[in-house]
Tab-separated table of C-alpha atoms and ligand atoms in Angstrom:
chain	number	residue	atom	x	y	z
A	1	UNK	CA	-36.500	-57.601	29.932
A	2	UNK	CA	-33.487	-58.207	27.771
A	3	UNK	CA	-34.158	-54.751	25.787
A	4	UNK	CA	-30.433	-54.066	24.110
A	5	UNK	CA	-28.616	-50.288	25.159
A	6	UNK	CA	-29.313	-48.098	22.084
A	7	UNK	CA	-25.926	-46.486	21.871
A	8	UNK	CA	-25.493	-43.483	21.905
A	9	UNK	CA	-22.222	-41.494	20.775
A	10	UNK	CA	-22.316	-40.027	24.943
A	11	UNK	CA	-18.978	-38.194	23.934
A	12	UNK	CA	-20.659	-36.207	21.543
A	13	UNK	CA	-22.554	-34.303	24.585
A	14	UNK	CA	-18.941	-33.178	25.864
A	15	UNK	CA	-18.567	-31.516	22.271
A	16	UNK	CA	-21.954	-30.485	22.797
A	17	UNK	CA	-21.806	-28.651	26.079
A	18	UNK	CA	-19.251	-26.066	24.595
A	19	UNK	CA	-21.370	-25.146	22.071
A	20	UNK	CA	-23.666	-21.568	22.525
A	21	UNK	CA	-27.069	-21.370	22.641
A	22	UNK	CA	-27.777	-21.260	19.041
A	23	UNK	CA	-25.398	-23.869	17.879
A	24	UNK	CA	-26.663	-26.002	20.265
A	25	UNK	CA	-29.762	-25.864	18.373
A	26	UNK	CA	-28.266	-27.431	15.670
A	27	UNK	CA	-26.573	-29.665	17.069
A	28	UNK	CA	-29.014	-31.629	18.879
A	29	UNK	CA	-30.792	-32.519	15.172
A	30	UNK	CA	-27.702	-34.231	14.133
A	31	UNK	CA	-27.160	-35.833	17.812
A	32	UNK	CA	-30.942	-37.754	16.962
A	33	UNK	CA	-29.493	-38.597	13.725
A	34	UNK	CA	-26.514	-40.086	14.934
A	35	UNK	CA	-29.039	-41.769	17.968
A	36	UNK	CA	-31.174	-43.433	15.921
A	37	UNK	CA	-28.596	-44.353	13.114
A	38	UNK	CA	-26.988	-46.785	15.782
A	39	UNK	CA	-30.700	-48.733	15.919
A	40	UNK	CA	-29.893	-52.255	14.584
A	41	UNK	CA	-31.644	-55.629	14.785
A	42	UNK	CA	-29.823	-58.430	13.389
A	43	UNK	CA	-32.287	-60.899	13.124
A	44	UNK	CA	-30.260	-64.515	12.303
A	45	UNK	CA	-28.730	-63.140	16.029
A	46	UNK	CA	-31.861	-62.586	17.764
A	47	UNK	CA	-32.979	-66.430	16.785
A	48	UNK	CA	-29.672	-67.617	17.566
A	49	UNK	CA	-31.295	-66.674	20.962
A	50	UNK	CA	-34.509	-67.270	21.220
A	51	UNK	CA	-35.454	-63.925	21.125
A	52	UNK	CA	-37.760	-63.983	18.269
A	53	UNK	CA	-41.264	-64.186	19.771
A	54	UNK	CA	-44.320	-66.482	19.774
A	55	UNK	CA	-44.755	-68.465	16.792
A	56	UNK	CA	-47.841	-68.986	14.755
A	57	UNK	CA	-49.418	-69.812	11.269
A	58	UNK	CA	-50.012	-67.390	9.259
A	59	UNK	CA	-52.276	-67.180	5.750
A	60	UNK	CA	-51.129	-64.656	2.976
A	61	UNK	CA	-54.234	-64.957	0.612
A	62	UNK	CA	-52.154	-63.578	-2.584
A	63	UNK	CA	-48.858	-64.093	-1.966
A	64	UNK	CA	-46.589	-61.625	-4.190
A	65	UNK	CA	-43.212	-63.170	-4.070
A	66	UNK	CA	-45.314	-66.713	-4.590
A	67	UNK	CA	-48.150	-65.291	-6.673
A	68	UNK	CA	-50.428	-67.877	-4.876
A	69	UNK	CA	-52.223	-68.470	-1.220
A	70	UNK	CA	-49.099	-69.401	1.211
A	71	UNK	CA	-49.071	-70.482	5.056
A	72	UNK	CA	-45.622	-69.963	6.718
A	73	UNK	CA	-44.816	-70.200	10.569
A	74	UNK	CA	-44.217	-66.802	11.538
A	75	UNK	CA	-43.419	-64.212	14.552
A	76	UNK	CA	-45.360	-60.612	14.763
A	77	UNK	CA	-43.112	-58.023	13.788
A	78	UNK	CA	-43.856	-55.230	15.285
A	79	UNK	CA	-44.114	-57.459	18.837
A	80	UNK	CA	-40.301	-58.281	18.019
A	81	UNK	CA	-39.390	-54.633	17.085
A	82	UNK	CA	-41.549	-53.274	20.400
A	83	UNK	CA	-39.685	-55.922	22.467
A	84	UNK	CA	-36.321	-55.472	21.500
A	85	UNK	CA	-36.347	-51.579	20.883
A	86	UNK	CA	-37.374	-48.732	23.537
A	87	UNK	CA	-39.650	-46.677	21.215
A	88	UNK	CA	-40.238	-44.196	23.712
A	89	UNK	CA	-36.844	-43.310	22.768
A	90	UNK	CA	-37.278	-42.390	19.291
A	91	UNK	CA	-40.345	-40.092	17.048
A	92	UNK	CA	-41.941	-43.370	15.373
A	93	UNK	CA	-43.259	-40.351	13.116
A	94	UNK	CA	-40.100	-39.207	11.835
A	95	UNK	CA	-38.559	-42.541	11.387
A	96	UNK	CA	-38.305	-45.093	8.820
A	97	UNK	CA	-37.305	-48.686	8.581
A	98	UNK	CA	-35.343	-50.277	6.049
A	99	UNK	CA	-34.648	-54.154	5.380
A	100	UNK	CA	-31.169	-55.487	4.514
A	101	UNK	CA	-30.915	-58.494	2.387
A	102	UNK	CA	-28.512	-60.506	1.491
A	103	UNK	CA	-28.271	-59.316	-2.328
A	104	UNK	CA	-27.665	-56.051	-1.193
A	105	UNK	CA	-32.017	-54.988	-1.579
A	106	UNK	CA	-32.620	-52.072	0.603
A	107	UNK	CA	-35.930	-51.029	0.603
A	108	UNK	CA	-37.436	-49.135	3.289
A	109	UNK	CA	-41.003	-47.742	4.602
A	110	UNK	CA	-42.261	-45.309	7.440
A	111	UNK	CA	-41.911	-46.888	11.042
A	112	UNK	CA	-45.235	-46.275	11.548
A	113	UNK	CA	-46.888	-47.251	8.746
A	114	UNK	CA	-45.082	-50.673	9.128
A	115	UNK	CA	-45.825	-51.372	12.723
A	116	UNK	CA	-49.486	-50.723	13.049
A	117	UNK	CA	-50.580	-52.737	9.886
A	118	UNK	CA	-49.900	-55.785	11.621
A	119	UNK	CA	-46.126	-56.970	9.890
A	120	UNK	CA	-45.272	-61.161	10.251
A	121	UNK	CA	-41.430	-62.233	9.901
A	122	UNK	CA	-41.726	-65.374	8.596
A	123	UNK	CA	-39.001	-67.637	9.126
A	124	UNK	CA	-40.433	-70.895	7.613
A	125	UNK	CA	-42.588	-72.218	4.961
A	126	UNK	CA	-45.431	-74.551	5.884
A	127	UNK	CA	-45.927	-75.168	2.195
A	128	UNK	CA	-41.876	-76.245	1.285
A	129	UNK	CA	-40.902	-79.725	0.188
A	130	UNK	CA	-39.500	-82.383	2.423
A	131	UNK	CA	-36.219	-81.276	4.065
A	132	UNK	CA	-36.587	-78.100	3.312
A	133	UNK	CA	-37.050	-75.146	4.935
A	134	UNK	CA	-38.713	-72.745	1.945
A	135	UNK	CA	-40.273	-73.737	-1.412
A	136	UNK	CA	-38.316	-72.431	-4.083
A	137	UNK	CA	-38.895	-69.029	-5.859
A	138	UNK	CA	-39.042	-68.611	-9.449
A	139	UNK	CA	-37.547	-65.378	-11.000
A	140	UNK	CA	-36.716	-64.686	-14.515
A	141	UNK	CA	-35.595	-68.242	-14.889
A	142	UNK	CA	-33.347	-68.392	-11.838
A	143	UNK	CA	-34.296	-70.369	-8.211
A	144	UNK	CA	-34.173	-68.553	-5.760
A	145	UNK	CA	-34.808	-69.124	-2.044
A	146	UNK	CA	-36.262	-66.695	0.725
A	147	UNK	CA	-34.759	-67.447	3.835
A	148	UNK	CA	-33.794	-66.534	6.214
A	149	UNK	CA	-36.624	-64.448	6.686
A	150	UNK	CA	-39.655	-62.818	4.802
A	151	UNK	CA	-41.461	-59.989	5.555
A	152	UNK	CA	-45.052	-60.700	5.144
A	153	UNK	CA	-49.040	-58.933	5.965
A	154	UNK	CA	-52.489	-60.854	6.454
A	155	UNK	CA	-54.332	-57.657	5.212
A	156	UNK	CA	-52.845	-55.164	3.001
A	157	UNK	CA	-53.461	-55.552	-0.529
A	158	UNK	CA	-49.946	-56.836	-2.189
A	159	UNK	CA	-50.603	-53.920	-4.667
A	160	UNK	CA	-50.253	-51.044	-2.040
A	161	UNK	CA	-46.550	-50.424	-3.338
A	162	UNK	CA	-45.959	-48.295	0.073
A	163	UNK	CA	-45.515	-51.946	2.155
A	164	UNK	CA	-42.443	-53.793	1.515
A	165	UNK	CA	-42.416	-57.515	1.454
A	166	UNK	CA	-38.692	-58.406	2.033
A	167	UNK	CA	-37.235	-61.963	1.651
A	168	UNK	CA	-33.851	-62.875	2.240
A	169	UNK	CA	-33.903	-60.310	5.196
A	170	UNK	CA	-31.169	-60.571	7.302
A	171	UNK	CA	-31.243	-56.973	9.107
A	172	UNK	CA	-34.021	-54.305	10.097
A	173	UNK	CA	-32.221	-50.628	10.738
A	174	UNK	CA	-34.149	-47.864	12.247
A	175	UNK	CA	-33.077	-44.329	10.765
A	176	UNK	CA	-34.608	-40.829	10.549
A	177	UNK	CA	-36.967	-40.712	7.603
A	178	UNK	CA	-35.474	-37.907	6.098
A	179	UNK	CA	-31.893	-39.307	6.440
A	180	UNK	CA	-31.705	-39.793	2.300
A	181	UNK	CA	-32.729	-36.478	1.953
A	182	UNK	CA	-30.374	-34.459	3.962
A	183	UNK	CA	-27.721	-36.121	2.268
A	184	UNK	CA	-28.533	-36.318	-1.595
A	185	UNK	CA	-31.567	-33.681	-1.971
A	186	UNK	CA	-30.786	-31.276	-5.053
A	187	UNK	CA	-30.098	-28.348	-2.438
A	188	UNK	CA	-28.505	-25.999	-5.038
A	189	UNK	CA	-30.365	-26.766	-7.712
A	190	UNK	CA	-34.466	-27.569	-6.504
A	191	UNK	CA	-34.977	-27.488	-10.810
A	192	UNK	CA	-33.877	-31.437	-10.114
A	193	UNK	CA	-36.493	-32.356	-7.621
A	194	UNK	CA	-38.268	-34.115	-9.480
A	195	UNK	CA	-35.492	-36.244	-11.255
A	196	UNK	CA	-34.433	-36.978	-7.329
A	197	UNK	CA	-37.669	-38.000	-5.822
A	198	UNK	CA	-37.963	-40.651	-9.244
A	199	UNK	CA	-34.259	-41.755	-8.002
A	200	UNK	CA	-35.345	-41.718	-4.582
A	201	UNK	CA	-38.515	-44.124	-5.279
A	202	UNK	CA	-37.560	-45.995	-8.076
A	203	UNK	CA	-33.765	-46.474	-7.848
A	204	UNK	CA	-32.476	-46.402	-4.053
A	205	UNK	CA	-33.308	-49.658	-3.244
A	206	UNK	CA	-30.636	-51.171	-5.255
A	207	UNK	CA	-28.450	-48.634	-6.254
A	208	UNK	CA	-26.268	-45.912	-3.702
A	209	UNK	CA	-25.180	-42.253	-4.425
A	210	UNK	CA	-22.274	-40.901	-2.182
A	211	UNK	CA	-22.390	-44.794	-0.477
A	212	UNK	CA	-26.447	-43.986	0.495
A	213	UNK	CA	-28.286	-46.546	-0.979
A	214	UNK	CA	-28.855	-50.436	-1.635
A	215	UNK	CA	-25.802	-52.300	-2.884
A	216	UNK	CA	-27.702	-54.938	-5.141
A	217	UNK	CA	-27.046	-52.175	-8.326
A	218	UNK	CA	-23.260	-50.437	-8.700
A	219	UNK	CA	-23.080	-47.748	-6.625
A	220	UNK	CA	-23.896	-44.669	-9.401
A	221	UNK	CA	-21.407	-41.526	-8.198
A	222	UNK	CA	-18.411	-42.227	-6.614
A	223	UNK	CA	-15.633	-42.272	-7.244
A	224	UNK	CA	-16.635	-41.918	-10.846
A	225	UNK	CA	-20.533	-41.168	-11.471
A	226	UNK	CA	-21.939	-43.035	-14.289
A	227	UNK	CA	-22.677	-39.609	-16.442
A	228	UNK	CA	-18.480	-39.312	-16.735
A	229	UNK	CA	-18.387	-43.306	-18.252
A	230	UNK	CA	-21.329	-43.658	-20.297
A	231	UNK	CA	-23.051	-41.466	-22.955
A	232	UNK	CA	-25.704	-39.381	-21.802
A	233	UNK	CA	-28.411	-40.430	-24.562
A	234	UNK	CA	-27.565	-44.260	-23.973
A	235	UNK	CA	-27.869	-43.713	-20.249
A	236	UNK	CA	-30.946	-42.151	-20.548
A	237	UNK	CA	-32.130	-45.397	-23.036
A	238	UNK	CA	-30.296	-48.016	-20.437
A	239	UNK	CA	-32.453	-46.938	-17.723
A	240	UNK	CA	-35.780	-46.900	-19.944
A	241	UNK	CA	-34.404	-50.770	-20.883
A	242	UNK	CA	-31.915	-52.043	-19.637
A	243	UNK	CA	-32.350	-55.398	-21.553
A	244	UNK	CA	-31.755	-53.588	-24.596
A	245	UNK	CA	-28.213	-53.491	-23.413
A	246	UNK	CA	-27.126	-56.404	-21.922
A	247	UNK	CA	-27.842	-59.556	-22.075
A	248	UNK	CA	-29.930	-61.150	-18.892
A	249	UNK	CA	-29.304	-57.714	-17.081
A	250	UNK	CA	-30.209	-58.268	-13.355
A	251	UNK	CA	-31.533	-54.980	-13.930
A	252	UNK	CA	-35.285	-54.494	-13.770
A	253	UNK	CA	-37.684	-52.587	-16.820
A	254	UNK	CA	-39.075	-50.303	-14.343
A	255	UNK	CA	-42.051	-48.676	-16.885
A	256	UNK	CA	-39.992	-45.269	-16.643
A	257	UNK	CA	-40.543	-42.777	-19.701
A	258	UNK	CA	-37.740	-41.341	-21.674
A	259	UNK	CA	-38.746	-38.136	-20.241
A	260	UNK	CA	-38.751	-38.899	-16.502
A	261	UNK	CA	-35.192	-41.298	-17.526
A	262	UNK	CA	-33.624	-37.650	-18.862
A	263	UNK	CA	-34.948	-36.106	-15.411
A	264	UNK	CA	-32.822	-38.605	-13.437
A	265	UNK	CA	-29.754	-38.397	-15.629
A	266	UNK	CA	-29.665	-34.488	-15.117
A	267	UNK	CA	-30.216	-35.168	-11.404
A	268	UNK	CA	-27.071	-38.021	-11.531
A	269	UNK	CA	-25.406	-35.016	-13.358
A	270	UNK	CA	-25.982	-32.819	-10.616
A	271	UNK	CA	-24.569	-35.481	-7.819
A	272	UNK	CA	-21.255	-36.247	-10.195
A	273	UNK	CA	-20.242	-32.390	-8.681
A	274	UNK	CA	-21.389	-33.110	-5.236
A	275	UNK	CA	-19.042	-36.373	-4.714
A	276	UNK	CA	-18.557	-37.362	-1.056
A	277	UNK	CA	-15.394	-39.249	-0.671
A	278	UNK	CA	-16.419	-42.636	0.704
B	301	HEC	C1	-34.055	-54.216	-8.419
B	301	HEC	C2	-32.801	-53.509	-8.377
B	301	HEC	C3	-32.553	-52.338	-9.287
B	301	HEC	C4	-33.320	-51.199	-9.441
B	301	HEC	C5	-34.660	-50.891	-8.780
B	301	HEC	C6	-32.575	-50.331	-10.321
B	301	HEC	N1	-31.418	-50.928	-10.706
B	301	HEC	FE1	-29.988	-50.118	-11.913
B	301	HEC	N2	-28.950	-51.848	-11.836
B	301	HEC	C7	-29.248	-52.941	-11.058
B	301	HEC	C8	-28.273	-53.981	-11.277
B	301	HEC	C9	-28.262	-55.343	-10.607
B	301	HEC	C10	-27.353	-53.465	-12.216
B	301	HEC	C11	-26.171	-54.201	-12.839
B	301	HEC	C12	-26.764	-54.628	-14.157
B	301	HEC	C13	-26.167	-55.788	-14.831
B	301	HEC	O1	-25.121	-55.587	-15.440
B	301	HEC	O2	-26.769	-56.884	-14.833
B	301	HEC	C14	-27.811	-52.121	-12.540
B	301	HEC	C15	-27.150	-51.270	-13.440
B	301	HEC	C16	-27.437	-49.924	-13.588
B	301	HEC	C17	-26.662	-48.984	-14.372
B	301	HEC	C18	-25.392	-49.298	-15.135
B	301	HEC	C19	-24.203	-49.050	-14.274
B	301	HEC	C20	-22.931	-49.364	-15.018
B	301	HEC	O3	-22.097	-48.498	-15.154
B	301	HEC	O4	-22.798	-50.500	-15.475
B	301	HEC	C21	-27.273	-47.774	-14.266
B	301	HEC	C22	-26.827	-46.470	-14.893
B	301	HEC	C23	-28.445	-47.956	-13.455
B	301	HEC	N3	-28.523	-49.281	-13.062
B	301	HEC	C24	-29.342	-46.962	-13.116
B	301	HEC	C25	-30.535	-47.172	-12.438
B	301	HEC	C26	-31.540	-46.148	-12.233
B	301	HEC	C27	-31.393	-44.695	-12.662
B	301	HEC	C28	-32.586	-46.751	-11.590
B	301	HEC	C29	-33.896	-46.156	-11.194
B	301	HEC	C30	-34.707	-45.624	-12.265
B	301	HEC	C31	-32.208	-48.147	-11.359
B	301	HEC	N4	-30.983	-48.359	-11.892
B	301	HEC	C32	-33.002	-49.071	-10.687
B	301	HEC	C33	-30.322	-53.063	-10.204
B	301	HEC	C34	-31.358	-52.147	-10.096
């Protein structure tokens, strides 16, 4: 089997074996993290050789990228993930996997979640026009195009918001599910808990905090957070509408209410004192 070495850092167990019994403790949480931080398919790569899978048709009754019924030739995922990653070397429970693309979309789901409801990577549309590989998308106006790859399921409902449908994937990490949280959870002030977890769900994909994030948005904090440039009241209306602003903003309307807008801004508030030099 050509299953790649999942690297470990194996100097950090020098460092490790002076450590005493308690800090040892500790240590070994951040020694998973930094384990399964290093997991990494890159998927253009793994075609390159042949190390996709079986191919086969597969029907997506309502597609959402397409909005129609679409056929594309396709690999299982969670055969390709199984083959090319010892699982037995990580908690499937406590990890999540997140999709890069190649405008900088990051969204991610539980590892578990995604493998056992049956995942396809497509790589090819059986509906595209002559010469072509995919059938254009249309968004806002603009054509767009999903290759390389699309993430695609046969049965989940396209409305179940917890399963991602990625196109224009290019990577698939494997990372601890709580690895956002460590790092940008309101720790000294749990007041802004719920302004995080609405930045955590609604923003993270496309926007980073301290370099965390997706990079399709500006990166919000460093090294100047967006509460130090813009006025609070018009930040808190920008992210309610961004249209109302600009001028064919790339930004969605994301049916956020002034309300839960103000939570996020005092949460973004909170971050522009707890900077991490990137
Ligand atoms: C689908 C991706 C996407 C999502 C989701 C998203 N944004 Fe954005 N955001 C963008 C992009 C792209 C821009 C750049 C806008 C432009 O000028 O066209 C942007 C711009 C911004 C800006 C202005 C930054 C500046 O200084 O110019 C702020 C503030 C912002 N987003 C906050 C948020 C918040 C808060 C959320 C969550 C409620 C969010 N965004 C969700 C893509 C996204």
């Amino acid at each position: 089997m050509n299953k790649p070495i999942i690297n470990i850092i194996i100097s950090s167990f020098f460092i490790f074996s002076f450590l005493s019994c308690d800090q040892k403790k500790e240590q070994k949480v951040e020694l998973t993290t930094i384990a399964q931080a290093e997991i990494k398919l890159d998927l253009l790569d793994l075609q390159k050789k042949n190390r996709l899978g079986k191919d086969t048709v597969v029907t997506i009754a309502n597609d959402p990228v397409y909005h129609k019924e679409k056929k594309y030739n396709a690999v299982s995922a969670s055969v390709l993930i199984k083959n090319e990653i010892d699982l037995t070397k990580i908690d499937p429970k406590n990890t999540k996997i997140v999709f890069e693309c190649i405008d900088g979309y990051k969204p991610e789901m539980p590892l578990e979640l995604f493998i056992k409801s049956n995942p396809y990577l497509a790589f090819k549309d059986v509906d595209a026009p002559k010469g072509a590989k995919w059938e254009p998308i249309i968004k806002n106006g603009n054509e767009m195009n999903a290759e390389p790859f699309y993430i695609v399921y046969t049965s989940v409902s396209e409305k179940d918001s917890r399963y991602k449908w990625p196109y224009n994937l290019v990577k698939i990490y494997l990372e601890p599910l709580n690895k956002s949280t460590i790092e940008l959870f309101p720790l000294k002030n749990k007041k802004l808990e719920t302004g995080y977890t609405l930045f955590k769900n609604q923003c993270l994909t496309c926007h980073s905090i301290n370099g965390i994030g997706g990079t399709m948005g500006p990166e919000l904090n460093f090294p100047k957070s967006v509460t130090e440039y813009w006025k609070e009241n018009e930040l808190v209306d920008y992210i309610v509408n961004p249209a109302s602003f600009r001028n064919k903003v790339k930004m969605p309307t994301l049916g956020i209410t002034k309300q839960q807008s103000q939570e996020i801004v005092d949460y973004l508030k909170y971050m522009s004192e707890n900077k991490k030099k990137l």
